[in-house]
Amino acid sequence: MAAGIVVLGTGGTIAGTSDVAGANVGYTAAQLGVQQLLAAVPQLAQAARGPLRAEQVAQIDSKDMGHAVWARLVQRCLVHLADEAVAGLAITHGTDTLEETAWLLHNLLPAHKPVVLTSAMRPATALAPDGPQNLLDAVTLAAQPAARGVLAVGAGVIHGAREVSKVHPLRLDAFASGDGGPLGWVEGGRVRWAHGCAPQALPPAHAGLAGRLGEGGQWHMQWPRVAIVMSHAGADGSVVDALVGAGFAGLVVAATGNGTLHEALYPALLRAEQAGVAIRLASRCPQGRMLAQADERWADPLGLPPVKARISLMLELMARA
Ligand code: SIN
C-alpha cells in the first residue's frame, strides 16, 4: 500500500466557529476537531495519494501557543516521520504564531519528508471559508514526492520556514516570504515550484535536542526564558534590568534598521551580558536581512526576525544545557 498522510490538528481559525452566521471576524478559534475538518473536504482522500489519518495534538488559539504544545507537536511529528507508512504530514494551525512553530519544527525535525503547516483567516462557519481549500492544498503538498522539510501553504502560496511571516491581519493571503518570494504555488491540485524544482531541505540545526524528548512529549529540561525587547524612540534600559532581575536567560533585541540600538539600551544590555544573559540582535524591519558588522558582538548569524531569533536562541541555550 502507498504511504499516506497524517493531519495533525492544533486549533486556530481554520477550526474556528462563530454564532453569527457567515461572520468573518468575532469568532472563536479552535472549536472543531481535526476529524471534522477532514470530513468537510471529501477531495482530501484523492489528494493524499494513500491512506489519510488525523490526530488532535492540541486545540488552541495559536496566540496562546506555549512550550508544552510545542513539545507534544514535535514528539508526534517525530513519531509519524519515522513511520514508513507515512509520506508526509500536514498540520492545521492558527495563523498568529504559525511562523514561529514552522521555525521551531524546521530546527528540530528530520527533513526527509514534507511537514506542511496550514491555517485559515476565516472561520469554518464563514460565508466563504478559506480553510477547506488550504487544507486540501496542504495535503496535496504533503503528498508531493519531491517536497521536503517544513513548509507552509495558504491562499495557494507555498512558503519556507525561514522566510514565512504573517504580514496582514485580515487578508486571505496573509503570509509573505519577504525579498525571496514564495517557494511555489498549489494551483488546481498541482504544485508549481517557483524555481522549477522543489527546494533542497537542509538538515535541522538542533536534531540532537529532538532526541531528548520523552514519551509524553516533555523535554527533560526547562525551556529557557528568552524575551524580546524593542529599541524604539524613548526607549530606556529599565525593561532590560527588570527582565534580568526576573531571571531571563536570553534577550533578543528588536533593533532599528541594520541592528542599531537606542543609546539608553546599550549600557543595560552590557549589564545583562555581564550577569550571564545571552543577547541577540534582530532587525525590527519587516523585510530584508540584517547585515552584521564584523565588530557586532550580538548579531544573529542568520539575520532572523525577532520572533524566530528568539526561538533559535532558546534552542541554542537548551542545547548548551
Ligand atoms: C490563531 O492564530 O489561532 C487565531 C487566528 C488565526 O488562525 O487566524
mmCIF file of C-alpha atoms and ligand atoms in Angstrom:
data_model
loop_
_atom_site.group_PDB
_atom_site.id
_atom_site.type_symbol
_atom_site.label_atom_id
_atom_site.label_comp_id
_atom_site.label_asym_id
_atom_site.label_seq_id
_atom_site.Cartn_x
_atom_site.Cartn_y
_atom_site.Cartn_z
ATOM 1 C CA MET A 1 0.000 0.000 0.000
ATOM 2 C CA ALA A 2 1.181 3.543 -0.791
ATOM 3 C CA ALA A 3 2.406 5.637 2.123
ATOM 4 C CA GLY A 4 -0.193 8.104 3.377
ATOM 5 C CA ILE A 5 -0.625 11.469 5.022
ATOM 6 C CA VAL A 6 -1.238 12.300 8.675
ATOM 7 C CA VAL A 7 -3.006 15.566 9.516
ATOM 8 C CA LEU A 8 -2.181 16.886 12.989
ATOM 9 C CA GLY A 9 -4.718 19.349 14.408
ATOM 10 C CA THR A 10 -3.699 22.124 16.768
ATOM 11 C CA GLY A 11 -6.683 24.516 16.544
ATOM 12 C CA GLY A 12 -6.677 28.026 15.068
ATOM 13 C CA THR A 13 -9.223 29.881 12.951
ATOM 14 C CA ILE A 14 -9.279 27.009 10.493
ATOM 15 C CA ALA A 15 -11.105 25.152 13.280
ATOM 16 C CA GLY A 16 -12.975 28.268 14.443
ATOM 17 C CA THR A 17 -16.714 28.924 14.529
ATOM 18 C CA SER A 18 -18.975 31.931 15.017
ATOM 19 C CA ASP A 19 -22.500 32.178 16.444
ATOM 20 C CA VAL A 20 -23.154 34.892 13.872
ATOM 21 C CA ALA A 21 -23.977 33.167 10.593
ATOM 22 C CA GLY A 22 -21.381 33.948 7.928
ATOM 23 C CA ALA A 23 -19.213 36.231 10.123
ATOM 24 C CA ASN A 24 -15.529 36.619 9.166
ATOM 25 C CA VAL A 25 -14.453 38.267 12.433
ATOM 26 C CA GLY A 26 -15.580 37.982 16.053
ATOM 27 C CA TYR A 27 -15.466 34.166 16.042
ATOM 28 C CA THR A 28 -13.886 31.686 18.462
ATOM 29 C CA ALA A 29 -10.827 29.806 17.231
ATOM 30 C CA ALA A 30 -10.204 26.092 17.860
ATOM 31 C CA GLN A 31 -13.767 24.744 18.107
ATOM 32 C CA LEU A 32 -13.916 21.944 15.507
ATOM 33 C CA GLY A 33 -11.884 18.778 15.798
ATOM 34 C CA VAL A 34 -9.433 17.837 13.063
ATOM 35 C CA GLN A 35 -11.662 14.892 12.057
ATOM 36 C CA GLN A 36 -14.484 17.366 11.383
ATOM 37 C CA LEU A 37 -12.140 19.463 9.227
ATOM 38 C CA LEU A 38 -11.252 16.415 7.183
ATOM 39 C CA ALA A 39 -14.874 15.333 6.844
ATOM 40 C CA ALA A 40 -15.722 18.696 5.262
ATOM 41 C CA VAL A 41 -13.307 18.113 2.353
ATOM 42 C CA PRO A 42 -14.029 14.805 0.574
ATOM 43 C CA GLN A 43 -11.369 15.605 -2.065
ATOM 44 C CA LEU A 44 -8.662 15.003 0.561
ATOM 45 C CA ALA A 45 -8.821 11.243 0.067
ATOM 46 C CA GLN A 46 -7.571 11.566 -3.514
ATOM 47 C CA ALA A 47 -5.077 14.337 -2.771
ATOM 48 C CA ALA A 48 -3.400 12.183 -0.096
ATOM 49 C CA ARG A 49 -2.439 9.513 -2.703
ATOM 50 C CA GLY A 50 -2.693 6.957 0.098
ATOM 51 C CA PRO A 51 -4.332 6.468 3.495
ATOM 52 C CA LEU A 52 -5.299 9.672 5.305
ATOM 53 C CA ARG A 53 -5.289 9.824 9.100
ATOM 54 C CA ALA A 54 -5.904 12.616 11.574
ATOM 55 C CA GLU A 55 -4.737 13.229 15.118
ATOM 56 C CA GLN A 56 -5.683 16.020 17.502
ATOM 57 C CA VAL A 57 -2.456 17.221 19.128
ATOM 58 C CA ALA A 58 -3.921 20.369 20.703
ATOM 59 C CA GLN A 59 -6.960 22.626 20.403
ATOM 60 C CA ILE A 60 -5.841 26.214 20.963
ATOM 61 C CA ASP A 61 -5.891 29.724 19.556
ATOM 62 C CA SER A 62 -2.288 29.962 18.390
ATOM 63 C CA LYS A 63 -1.803 33.344 20.118
ATOM 64 C CA ASP A 64 -1.644 31.151 23.237
ATOM 65 C CA MET A 65 0.964 28.754 21.825
ATOM 66 C CA GLY A 66 3.334 27.548 24.513
ATOM 67 C CA HIS A 67 6.154 25.150 25.184
ATOM 68 C CA ALA A 68 4.008 22.189 26.275
ATOM 69 C CA VAL A 69 2.066 22.148 22.991
ATOM 70 C CA TRP A 70 5.270 22.658 21.014
ATOM 71 C CA ALA A 71 6.937 19.731 22.769
ATOM 72 C CA ARG A 72 3.945 17.479 22.109
ATOM 73 C CA LEU A 73 3.759 18.566 18.470
ATOM 74 C CA VAL A 74 7.466 17.894 17.909
ATOM 75 C CA GLN A 75 7.143 14.499 19.546
ATOM 76 C CA ARG A 76 4.115 13.482 17.445
ATOM 77 C CA CYS A 77 5.837 14.711 14.262
ATOM 78 C CA LEU A 78 8.914 12.633 15.117
ATOM 79 C CA VAL A 79 6.808 9.514 15.662
ATOM 80 C CA HIS A 80 4.952 9.895 12.351
ATOM 81 C CA LEU A 81 8.019 10.902 10.323
ATOM 82 C CA ALA A 82 9.761 7.727 11.477
ATOM 83 C CA ASP A 83 6.835 5.614 10.214
ATOM 84 C CA GLU A 84 7.449 4.142 6.756
ATOM 85 C CA ALA A 85 3.709 4.155 6.126
ATOM 86 C CA VAL A 86 3.700 7.975 6.313
ATOM 87 C CA ALA A 87 4.751 10.008 3.256
ATOM 88 C CA GLY A 88 4.196 13.428 4.799
ATOM 89 C CA LEU A 89 2.460 15.471 7.475
ATOM 90 C CA ALA A 90 0.011 18.353 7.331
ATOM 91 C CA ILE A 91 -0.542 20.484 10.441
ATOM 92 C CA THR A 92 -3.591 22.699 10.945
ATOM 93 C CA HIS A 93 -2.549 25.740 12.990
ATOM 94 C CA GLY A 94 -3.604 29.287 13.808
ATOM 95 C CA THR A 95 -2.118 31.984 11.626
ATOM 96 C CA ASP A 96 -0.889 34.141 14.507
ATOM 97 C CA THR A 97 2.161 32.111 15.523
ATOM 98 C CA LEU A 98 2.408 29.775 12.527
ATOM 99 C CA GLU A 99 5.782 31.206 11.515
ATOM 100 C CA GLU A 100 7.190 30.514 14.995
ATOM 101 C CA THR A 101 6.033 26.894 15.003
ATOM 102 C CA ALA A 102 7.362 26.488 11.453
ATOM 103 C CA TRP A 103 10.802 27.740 12.515
ATOM 104 C CA LEU A 104 10.845 25.552 15.634
ATOM 105 C CA LEU A 105 9.951 22.434 13.624
ATOM 106 C CA HIS A 106 12.471 23.345 10.911
ATOM 107 C CA ASN A 107 15.207 23.363 13.547
ATOM 108 C CA LEU A 108 14.231 20.055 15.134
ATOM 109 C CA LEU A 109 12.664 17.656 12.644
ATOM 110 C CA PRO A 110 14.447 15.473 10.107
ATOM 111 C CA ALA A 111 13.885 16.936 6.647
ATOM 112 C CA HIS A 112 13.446 13.740 4.602
ATOM 113 C CA LYS A 113 9.652 14.143 4.310
ATOM 114 C CA PRO A 114 7.389 17.194 3.987
ATOM 115 C CA VAL A 115 5.758 18.765 7.034
ATOM 116 C CA VAL A 116 3.220 21.312 5.782
ATOM 117 C CA LEU A 117 1.593 23.858 8.065
ATOM 118 C CA THR A 118 -1.677 25.403 7.035
ATOM 119 C CA SER A 119 -4.249 27.728 8.543
ATOM 120 C CA ALA A 120 -7.145 29.983 7.667
ATOM 121 C CA MET A 121 -8.055 33.622 8.005
ATOM 122 C CA ARG A 122 -11.800 32.956 8.151
ATOM 123 C CA PRO A 123 -13.590 30.561 10.499
ATOM 124 C CA ALA A 124 -15.192 27.373 9.237
ATOM 125 C CA THR A 125 -18.642 28.994 9.577
ATOM 126 C CA ALA A 126 -17.797 31.982 7.312
ATOM 127 C CA LEU A 127 -19.783 32.574 4.143
ATOM 128 C CA ALA A 128 -16.730 31.566 2.091
ATOM 129 C CA PRO A 129 -14.225 29.888 4.445
ATOM 130 C CA ASP A 130 -10.643 29.586 3.186
ATOM 131 C CA GLY A 131 -9.740 26.667 5.468
ATOM 132 C CA PRO A 132 -11.060 23.784 3.336
ATOM 133 C CA GLN A 133 -9.043 24.842 0.267
ATOM 134 C CA ASN A 134 -5.940 25.497 2.389
ATOM 135 C CA LEU A 135 -6.257 22.052 3.970
ATOM 136 C CA LEU A 136 -6.644 20.452 0.540
ATOM 137 C CA ASP A 137 -3.552 22.331 -0.684
ATOM 138 C CA ALA A 138 -1.582 21.268 2.407
ATOM 139 C CA VAL A 139 -2.415 17.595 1.896
ATOM 140 C CA THR A 140 -1.651 17.911 -1.837
ATOM 141 C CA LEU A 141 1.752 19.380 -0.971
ATOM 142 C CA ALA A 142 2.452 16.853 1.797
ATOM 143 C CA ALA A 143 1.780 14.057 -0.726
ATOM 144 C CA GLN A 144 4.201 15.508 -3.312
ATOM 145 C CA PRO A 145 7.080 13.054 -3.709
ATOM 146 C CA ALA A 146 9.588 15.902 -4.258
ATOM 147 C CA ALA A 147 8.552 18.035 -1.266
ATOM 148 C CA ARG A 148 10.851 18.033 1.777
ATOM 149 C CA GLY A 149 11.209 19.822 5.082
ATOM 150 C CA VAL A 150 8.944 22.281 6.855
ATOM 151 C CA LEU A 151 6.710 24.302 4.530
ATOM 152 C CA ALA A 152 3.633 26.472 4.917
ATOM 153 C CA VAL A 153 0.778 26.916 2.477
ATOM 154 C CA GLY A 154 -2.014 29.488 2.490
ATOM 155 C CA ALA A 155 -4.117 31.073 -0.264
ATOM 156 C CA GLY A 156 -2.376 28.759 -2.724
ATOM 157 C CA VAL A 157 1.122 30.089 -1.923
ATOM 158 C CA ILE A 158 3.949 27.891 -0.602
ATOM 159 C CA HIS A 159 6.419 29.411 1.858
ATOM 160 C CA GLY A 160 9.569 28.080 3.520
ATOM 161 C CA ALA A 161 10.002 28.040 7.314
ATOM 162 C CA ARG A 162 12.889 30.538 7.196
ATOM 163 C CA GLU A 163 11.057 33.275 5.331
ATOM 164 C CA VAL A 164 7.379 32.858 6.127
ATOM 165 C CA SER A 165 5.735 35.570 8.180
ATOM 166 C CA LYS A 166 2.224 36.833 8.729
ATOM 167 C CA VAL A 167 2.010 40.289 7.185
ATOM 168 C CA HIS A 168 -1.691 41.139 7.243
ATOM 169 C CA PRO A 169 -4.350 40.877 9.963
ATOM 170 C CA LEU A 170 -7.305 40.230 7.633
ATOM 171 C CA ARG A 171 -6.385 39.372 4.041
ATOM 172 C CA LEU A 172 -6.748 35.739 2.926
ATOM 173 C CA ASP A 173 -3.179 35.824 1.584
ATOM 174 C CA ALA A 174 -1.908 36.911 4.992
ATOM 175 C CA PHE A 175 1.581 35.390 4.632
ATOM 176 C CA ALA A 176 4.623 36.546 2.696
ATOM 177 C CA SER A 177 8.183 35.369 2.160
ATOM 178 C CA GLY A 178 9.932 38.741 2.024
ATOM 179 C CA ASP A 179 12.555 39.542 -0.602
ATOM 180 C CA GLY A 180 12.988 35.947 -1.720
ATOM 181 C CA GLY A 181 9.330 35.445 -2.605
ATOM 182 C CA PRO A 182 7.389 32.213 -2.264
ATOM 183 C CA LEU A 183 8.772 28.738 -2.948
ATOM 184 C CA GLY A 184 5.854 27.868 -5.172
ATOM 185 C CA TRP A 185 2.113 27.582 -5.556
ATOM 186 C CA VAL A 186 -0.603 24.939 -5.379
ATOM 187 C CA GLU A 187 -2.886 25.501 -8.342
ATOM 188 C CA GLY A 188 -5.840 23.309 -9.263
ATOM 189 C CA GLY A 189 -4.420 20.423 -7.265
ATOM 190 C CA ARG A 190 -0.913 20.716 -8.765
ATOM 191 C CA VAL A 191 2.269 22.038 -7.238
ATOM 192 C CA ARG A 192 4.313 24.546 -9.254
ATOM 193 C CA TRP A 193 7.739 25.278 -7.769
ATOM 194 C CA ALA A 194 8.960 28.850 -8.216
ATOM 195 C CA HIS A 195 12.395 27.770 -9.442
ATOM 196 C CA GLY A 196 11.358 24.734 -11.440
ATOM 197 C CA CYS A 197 12.028 22.120 -8.765
ATOM 198 C CA ALA A 198 11.412 21.541 -5.060
ATOM 199 C CA PRO A 199 13.915 23.402 -2.879
ATOM 200 C CA GLN A 200 16.553 21.383 -1.065
ATOM 201 C CA ALA A 201 15.725 20.850 2.606
ATOM 202 C CA LEU A 202 18.609 21.455 4.970
ATOM 203 C CA PRO A 203 19.208 19.146 7.944
ATOM 204 C CA PRO A 204 17.848 20.568 11.194
ATOM 205 C CA ALA A 205 20.223 22.688 13.268
ATOM 206 C CA HIS A 206 19.126 21.057 16.541
ATOM 207 C CA ALA A 207 18.295 17.441 15.670
ATOM 208 C CA GLY A 208 20.016 16.312 18.884
ATOM 209 C CA LEU A 209 17.540 18.231 21.027
ATOM 210 C CA ALA A 210 14.589 16.457 19.473
ATOM 211 C CA GLY A 211 16.131 13.174 20.609
ATOM 212 C CA ARG A 212 15.806 14.389 24.184
ATOM 213 C CA LEU A 213 12.010 14.320 24.039
ATOM 214 C CA GLY A 214 10.464 11.887 26.440
ATOM 215 C CA GLU A 215 7.494 9.626 25.809
ATOM 216 C CA GLY A 216 4.960 12.211 26.930
ATOM 217 C CA GLY A 217 6.479 14.948 24.817
ATOM 218 C CA GLN A 218 8.157 16.608 27.776
ATOM 219 C CA TRP A 219 11.646 17.910 27.321
ATOM 220 C CA HIS A 220 13.884 16.744 30.146
ATOM 221 C CA MET A 221 14.770 20.336 30.881
ATOM 222 C CA GLN A 222 13.204 23.711 31.329
ATOM 223 C CA TRP A 223 12.675 25.847 28.252
ATOM 224 C CA PRO A 224 14.930 28.836 28.886
ATOM 225 C CA ARG A 225 13.142 32.132 29.335
ATOM 226 C CA VAL A 226 14.009 34.392 26.413
ATOM 227 C CA ALA A 227 12.235 37.730 25.942
ATOM 228 C CA ILE A 228 12.057 40.223 23.084
ATOM 229 C CA VAL A 229 12.861 43.853 23.874
ATOM 230 C CA MET A 230 12.237 46.566 21.312
ATOM 231 C CA SER A 231 14.501 49.505 20.592
ATOM 232 C CA HIS A 232 12.205 52.463 19.924
ATOM 233 C CA ALA A 233 12.023 56.222 20.350
ATOM 234 C CA GLY A 234 12.157 57.000 24.053
ATOM 235 C CA ALA A 235 13.433 53.514 24.999
ATOM 236 C CA ASP A 236 15.259 53.120 28.294
ATOM 237 C CA GLY A 237 17.148 50.311 29.961
ATOM 238 C CA SER A 238 14.727 49.640 32.806
ATOM 239 C CA VAL A 239 12.900 46.901 30.859
ATOM 240 C CA VAL A 240 16.204 45.088 30.324
ATOM 241 C CA ASP A 241 17.139 45.420 34.017
ATOM 242 C CA ALA A 242 13.702 44.139 35.051
ATOM 243 C CA LEU A 243 13.973 41.096 32.756
ATOM 244 C CA VAL A 244 17.428 40.267 34.111
ATOM 245 C CA GLY A 245 16.045 40.642 37.644
ATOM 246 C CA ALA A 246 13.195 38.288 36.745
ATOM 247 C CA GLY A 247 15.707 35.617 35.741
ATOM 248 C CA PHE A 248 15.507 35.662 31.950
ATOM 249 C CA ALA A 249 18.344 33.686 30.369
ATOM 250 C CA GLY A 250 18.290 35.434 26.998
ATOM 251 C CA LEU A 251 17.164 38.663 25.370
ATOM 252 C CA VAL A 252 16.517 39.315 21.707
ATOM 253 C CA VAL A 253 16.549 42.998 20.864
ATOM 254 C CA ALA A 254 14.291 44.065 18.010
ATOM 255 C CA ALA A 255 16.726 46.717 16.849
ATOM 256 C CA THR A 256 16.183 49.590 14.451
ATOM 257 C CA GLY A 257 17.365 49.339 10.840
ATOM 258 C CA ASN A 258 20.516 47.301 10.386
ATOM 259 C CA GLY A 259 20.798 46.432 14.085
ATOM 260 C CA THR A 260 21.174 49.842 15.708
ATOM 261 C CA LEU A 261 20.139 50.431 19.319
ATOM 262 C CA HIS A 262 18.800 53.374 21.278
ATOM 263 C CA GLU A 263 21.758 54.680 23.285
ATOM 264 C CA ALA A 264 19.836 54.186 26.537
ATOM 265 C CA LEU A 265 19.520 50.427 25.922
ATOM 266 C CA TYR A 266 23.181 49.715 25.317
ATOM 267 C CA PRO A 267 24.519 50.049 28.909
ATOM 268 C CA ALA A 268 21.624 47.973 30.233
ATOM 269 C CA LEU A 269 22.374 45.222 27.696
ATOM 270 C CA LEU A 270 26.035 45.263 28.705
ATOM 271 C CA ARG A 271 24.965 44.853 32.347
ATOM 272 C CA ALA A 272 22.697 41.975 31.297
ATOM 273 C CA GLU A 273 25.515 40.265 29.437
ATOM 274 C CA GLN A 274 27.823 40.640 32.448
ATOM 275 C CA ALA A 275 25.089 38.971 34.512
ATOM 276 C CA GLY A 276 25.255 35.953 32.150
ATOM 277 C CA VAL A 277 22.274 36.746 29.935
ATOM 278 C CA ALA A 278 22.660 35.828 26.235
ATOM 279 C CA ILE A 279 21.915 38.747 23.889
ATOM 280 C CA ARG A 280 20.941 38.667 20.193
ATOM 281 C CA LEU A 281 20.141 41.496 17.834
ATOM 282 C CA ALA A 282 17.428 41.220 15.214
ATOM 283 C CA SER A 283 16.092 43.935 12.954
ATOM 284 C CA ARG A 284 12.555 45.171 13.513
ATOM 285 C CA CYS A 285 12.344 45.964 9.763
ATOM 286 C CA PRO A 286 9.691 43.683 8.258
ATOM 287 C CA GLN A 287 11.734 42.985 5.118
ATOM 288 C CA GLY A 288 15.351 42.315 4.221
ATOM 289 C CA ARG A 289 18.040 40.721 6.343
ATOM 290 C CA MET A 290 20.327 42.408 8.851
ATOM 291 C CA LEU A 291 23.890 42.662 7.566
ATOM 292 C CA ALA A 292 26.040 42.257 10.669
ATOM 293 C CA GLN A 293 29.197 44.347 11.008
ATOM 294 C CA ALA A 294 32.416 42.480 11.760
ATOM 295 C CA ASP A 295 32.611 44.006 15.249
ATOM 296 C CA GLU A 296 28.940 43.429 16.077
ATOM 297 C CA ARG A 297 29.044 41.370 19.263
ATOM 298 C CA TRP A 298 25.374 40.351 19.460
ATOM 299 C CA ALA A 299 24.427 39.831 15.830
ATOM 300 C CA ASP A 300 22.248 36.855 14.992
ATOM 301 C CA PRO A 301 24.256 34.984 12.324
ATOM 302 C CA LEU A 302 21.106 34.084 10.383
ATOM 303 C CA GLY A 303 19.673 37.611 10.344
ATOM 304 C CA LEU A 304 16.356 36.275 11.615
ATOM 305 C CA PRO A 305 13.337 38.399 12.508
ATOM 306 C CA PRO A 306 12.856 38.837 16.288
ATOM 307 C CA VAL A 307 10.303 36.057 16.895
ATOM 308 C CA LYS A 308 12.444 33.490 15.065
ATOM 309 C CA ALA A 309 15.701 34.756 16.607
ATOM 310 C CA ARG A 310 14.050 34.167 19.984
ATOM 311 C CA ILE A 311 13.374 30.518 19.108
ATOM 312 C CA SER A 312 16.910 29.993 17.806
ATOM 313 C CA LEU A 313 18.392 31.500 20.965
ATOM 314 C CA MET A 314 16.144 29.344 23.140
ATOM 315 C CA LEU A 315 17.218 26.187 21.289
ATOM 316 C CA GLU A 316 20.851 27.232 21.474
ATOM 317 C CA LEU A 317 20.598 27.682 25.241
ATOM 318 C CA MET A 318 18.827 24.336 25.580
ATOM 319 C CA ALA A 319 21.488 22.597 23.501
ATOM 320 C CA ARG A 320 24.193 24.076 25.761
ATOM 321 C CA ALA A 321 22.465 22.952 28.976
HETATM 322 C C1 SIN B 1 -4.972 31.690 15.781
HETATM 323 O O1 SIN B 1 -3.840 32.059 15.445
HETATM 324 O O2 SIN B 1 -5.177 30.599 16.334
HETATM 325 C C2 SIN B 1 -6.161 32.581 15.570
HETATM 326 C C3 SIN B 1 -6.038 33.435 14.374
HETATM 327 C C4 SIN B 1 -5.957 32.681 13.076
HETATM 328 O O3 SIN B 1 -5.821 31.477 12.994
HETATM 329 O O4 SIN B 1 -6.041 33.397 12.040
#
